[in-house]
Amino acid sequence: IPFRYDKPNIDSIPSNQPSVDHYKVSVPFSRNRYGIKTPYRPSIESLGQLLQDREDTLAIIEGHTDNTGSKKYNVALSLERASNIANLLNTQFAIHPSRLKVLGHGPDRPMKPNDTQEGRESNRRVDMEVVKEFKAKKEVIVPKWTIWSVDQMK
């Protein structure tokens, strides 16, 4: 199993120790497929358990493809792959969709060059990262900018 989450024993963690803020999981896919392969389900289920146990977290789920085929098709396929995992987390673990950020990058973010079969296989994946939600402790005021175009000035 590439990723396994075990519930921590809260009593055994000293109070002065930092807690883990994120976990990463990558799930490969077959060419032109968006179905989750059985050997990777335990990793996704561990991720779902982590999200259930830590309500202050959210998952960023990013789908990727190799560069074979049209870009439009690959972006749709990568989004379908990521959405499939998000749907599993939502239905099986009752993780609210607002905690599942789904993105489809298509071929735009390869892990390896697409000029070999091995590279293309590595690029057909969904990367998931569980991160801790954060809220600003202090309001930050961002200055507003006014942009003028020289073409519009008389």
GROMACS .gro file of C-alpha atoms in nm:
model
  154
    1ILE     CA    1   0.000   0.000   0.000
    2PRO     CA    2   0.165   0.328  -0.103
    3PHE     CA    3  -0.009   0.532   0.170
    4ARG     CA    4  -0.156   0.424   0.499
    5TYR     CA    5  -0.299   0.648   0.767
    6ASP     CA    6  -0.310   0.519   1.120
    7LYS     CA    7  -0.503   0.717   1.378
    8PRO     CA    8  -0.248   0.875   1.608
    9ASN     CA    9  -0.262   0.800   1.978
   10ILE     CA   10  -0.315   1.157   2.100
   11ASP     CA   11  -0.198   1.067   2.452
   12SER     CA   12   0.142   0.951   2.325
   13ILE     CA   13   0.221   1.276   2.138
   14PRO     CA   14   0.398   1.530   2.360
   15SER     CA   15   0.217   1.865   2.361
   16ASN     CA   16   0.531   2.048   2.247
   17GLN     CA   17   0.558   1.842   1.925
   18PRO     CA   18   0.426   1.985   1.599
   19SER     CA   19   0.146   1.800   1.423
   20VAL     CA   20   0.173   1.682   1.065
   21ASP     CA   21   0.012   1.934   0.830
   22HIS     CA   22  -0.012   1.744   0.503
   23TYR     CA   23  -0.005   1.405   0.334
   24LYS     CA   24   0.053   1.328  -0.034
   25VAL     CA   25  -0.072   1.039  -0.245
   26SER     CA   26  -0.030   0.972  -0.617
   27VAL     CA   27  -0.251   0.721  -0.802
   28PRO     CA   28  -0.159   0.603  -1.154
   29PHE     CA   29  -0.415   0.543  -1.429
   30SER     CA   30  -0.423   0.341  -1.749
   31ARG     CA   31  -0.423   0.515  -2.087
   32ASN     CA   32  -0.759   0.680  -2.166
   33ARG     CA   33  -0.914   0.542  -1.843
   34TYR     CA   34  -1.049   0.710  -1.534
   35GLY     CA   35  -1.141   0.403  -1.325
   36ILE     CA   36  -0.953   0.359  -0.999
   37LYS     CA   37  -0.745   0.041  -0.996
   38THR     CA   38  -0.819  -0.193  -0.704
   39PRO     CA   39  -0.463  -0.193  -0.559
   40TYR     CA   40  -0.486   0.184  -0.503
   41ARG     CA   41  -0.820   0.190  -0.324
   42PRO     CA   42  -0.663   0.130   0.022
   43SER     CA   43  -0.451   0.444  -0.021
   44ILE     CA   44  -0.757   0.649  -0.113
   45GLU     CA   45  -0.952   0.495   0.174
   46SER     CA   46  -0.671   0.587   0.416
   47LEU     CA   47  -0.690   0.940   0.281
   48GLY     CA   48  -1.067   0.940   0.339
   49GLN     CA   49  -1.016   0.821   0.696
   50LEU     CA   50  -0.765   1.099   0.754
   51LEU     CA   51  -1.010   1.358   0.619
   52GLN     CA   52  -1.284   1.219   0.844
   53ASP     CA   53  -1.063   1.227   1.152
   54ARG     CA   54  -0.923   1.574   1.090
   55GLU     CA   55  -1.204   1.811   1.004
   56ASP     CA   56  -0.959   2.101   0.982
   57THR     CA   57  -0.813   1.958   0.660
   58LEU     CA   58  -0.905   1.958   0.294
   59ALA     CA   59  -0.785   1.761  -0.007
   60ILE     CA   60  -0.642   1.908  -0.325
   61ILE     CA   61  -0.702   1.649  -0.598
   62GLU     CA   62  -0.519   1.714  -0.927
   63GLY     CA   63  -0.567   1.500  -1.237
   64HIS     CA   64  -0.295   1.466  -1.504
   65THR     CA   65  -0.250   1.294  -1.840
   66ASP     CA   66   0.026   1.228  -2.088
   67ASN     CA   67   0.040   1.433  -2.408
   68THR     CA   68  -0.113   1.181  -2.650
   69GLY     CA   69  -0.440   1.304  -2.797
   70SER     CA   70  -0.590   1.650  -2.806
   71LYS     CA   71  -0.541   1.892  -2.520
   72LYS     CA   72  -0.919   1.939  -2.483
   73TYR     CA   73  -0.969   1.562  -2.444
   74ASN     CA   74  -0.680   1.530  -2.197
   75VAL     CA   75  -0.802   1.816  -1.977
   76ALA     CA   76  -1.148   1.655  -1.963
   77LEU     CA   77  -0.995   1.313  -1.887
   78SER     CA   78  -0.773   1.451  -1.611
   79LEU     CA   79  -1.073   1.626  -1.453
   80GLU     CA   80  -1.278   1.304  -1.477
   81ARG     CA   81  -0.999   1.112  -1.300
   82ALA     CA   82  -0.978   1.365  -1.018
   83SER     CA   83  -1.358   1.388  -0.991
   84ASN     CA   84  -1.384   1.010  -0.969
   85ILE     CA   85  -1.160   1.009  -0.661
   86ALA     CA   86  -1.343   1.307  -0.509
   87ASN     CA   87  -1.677   1.128  -0.560
   88LEU     CA   88  -1.540   0.820  -0.385
   89LEU     CA   89  -1.427   1.030  -0.087
   90ASN     CA   90  -1.764   1.207  -0.080
   91THR     CA   91  -1.984   0.896  -0.104
   92GLN     CA   92  -1.779   0.649   0.100
   93PHE     CA   93  -1.651   0.885   0.370
   94ALA     CA   94  -1.909   1.168   0.364
   95ILE     CA   95  -1.641   1.428   0.297
   96HIS     CA   96  -1.822   1.748   0.199
   97PRO     CA   97  -1.742   1.866  -0.157
   98SER     CA   98  -1.627   2.203  -0.019
   99ARG     CA   99  -1.330   2.017   0.135
  100LEU     CA  100  -1.237   1.851  -0.197
  101LYS     CA  101  -1.066   2.086  -0.442
  102VAL     CA  102  -1.067   1.914  -0.783
  103LEU     CA  103  -0.845   2.026  -1.073
  104GLY     CA  104  -0.775   1.880  -1.417
  105HIS     CA  105  -0.441   1.987  -1.565
  106GLY     CA  106  -0.434   1.756  -1.867
  107PRO     CA  107  -0.081   1.727  -2.009
  108ASP     CA  108   0.039   2.065  -1.874
  109ARG     CA  109   0.224   1.939  -1.563
  110PRO     CA  110   0.420   1.627  -1.656
  111MET     CA  111   0.617   1.444  -1.388
  112LYS     CA  112   0.854   1.305  -1.653
  113PRO     CA  113   0.914   1.380  -2.023
  114ASN     CA  114   0.646   1.233  -2.252
  115ASP     CA  115   0.899   1.106  -2.509
  116THR     CA  116   0.912   0.752  -2.364
  117GLN     CA  117   0.646   0.497  -2.267
  118GLU     CA  118   0.770   0.506  -1.906
  119GLY     CA  119   0.739   0.884  -1.897
  120ARG     CA  120   0.385   0.878  -2.036
  121GLU     CA  121   0.284   0.612  -1.781
  122SER     CA  122   0.419   0.829  -1.497
  123ASN     CA  123   0.221   1.128  -1.620
  124ARG     CA  124  -0.115   0.948  -1.620
  125ARG     CA  125  -0.195   1.007  -1.255
  126VAL     CA  126  -0.395   1.188  -0.990
  127ASP     CA  127  -0.199   1.364  -0.717
  128MET     CA  128  -0.374   1.423  -0.388
  129GLU     CA  129  -0.254   1.630  -0.101
  130VAL     CA  130  -0.426   1.676   0.232
  131VAL     CA  131  -0.354   2.017   0.376
  132LYS     CA  132  -0.463   2.194   0.687
  133GLU     CA  133  -0.717   2.469   0.632
  134PHE     CA  134  -0.604   2.803   0.756
  135LYS     CA  135  -0.767   3.126   0.851
  136ALA     CA  136  -0.587   3.455   0.878
  137LYS     CA  137  -0.548   3.569   1.235
  138LYS     CA  138  -0.529   3.929   1.125
  139GLU     CA  139  -0.714   4.106   0.847
  140VAL     CA  140  -0.486   4.211   0.565
  141ILE     CA  141  -0.590   4.505   0.352
  142VAL     CA  142  -0.464   4.484  -0.003
  143PRO     CA  143  -0.429   4.821  -0.176
  144LYS     CA  144  -0.642   4.873  -0.485
  145TRP     CA  145  -0.475   4.968  -0.808
  146THR     CA  146  -0.606   5.185  -1.086
  147ILE     CA  147  -0.463   5.098  -1.424
  148TRP     CA  148  -0.482   5.350  -1.703
  149SER     CA  149  -0.433   5.270  -2.065
  150VAL     CA  150  -0.232   5.519  -2.267
  151ASP     CA  151  -0.451   5.438  -2.566
  152GLN     CA  152  -0.759   5.575  -2.392
  153MET     CA  153  -0.605   5.904  -2.280
  154LYS     CA  154  -0.673   6.211  -2.492
   0.00000   0.00000   0.00000
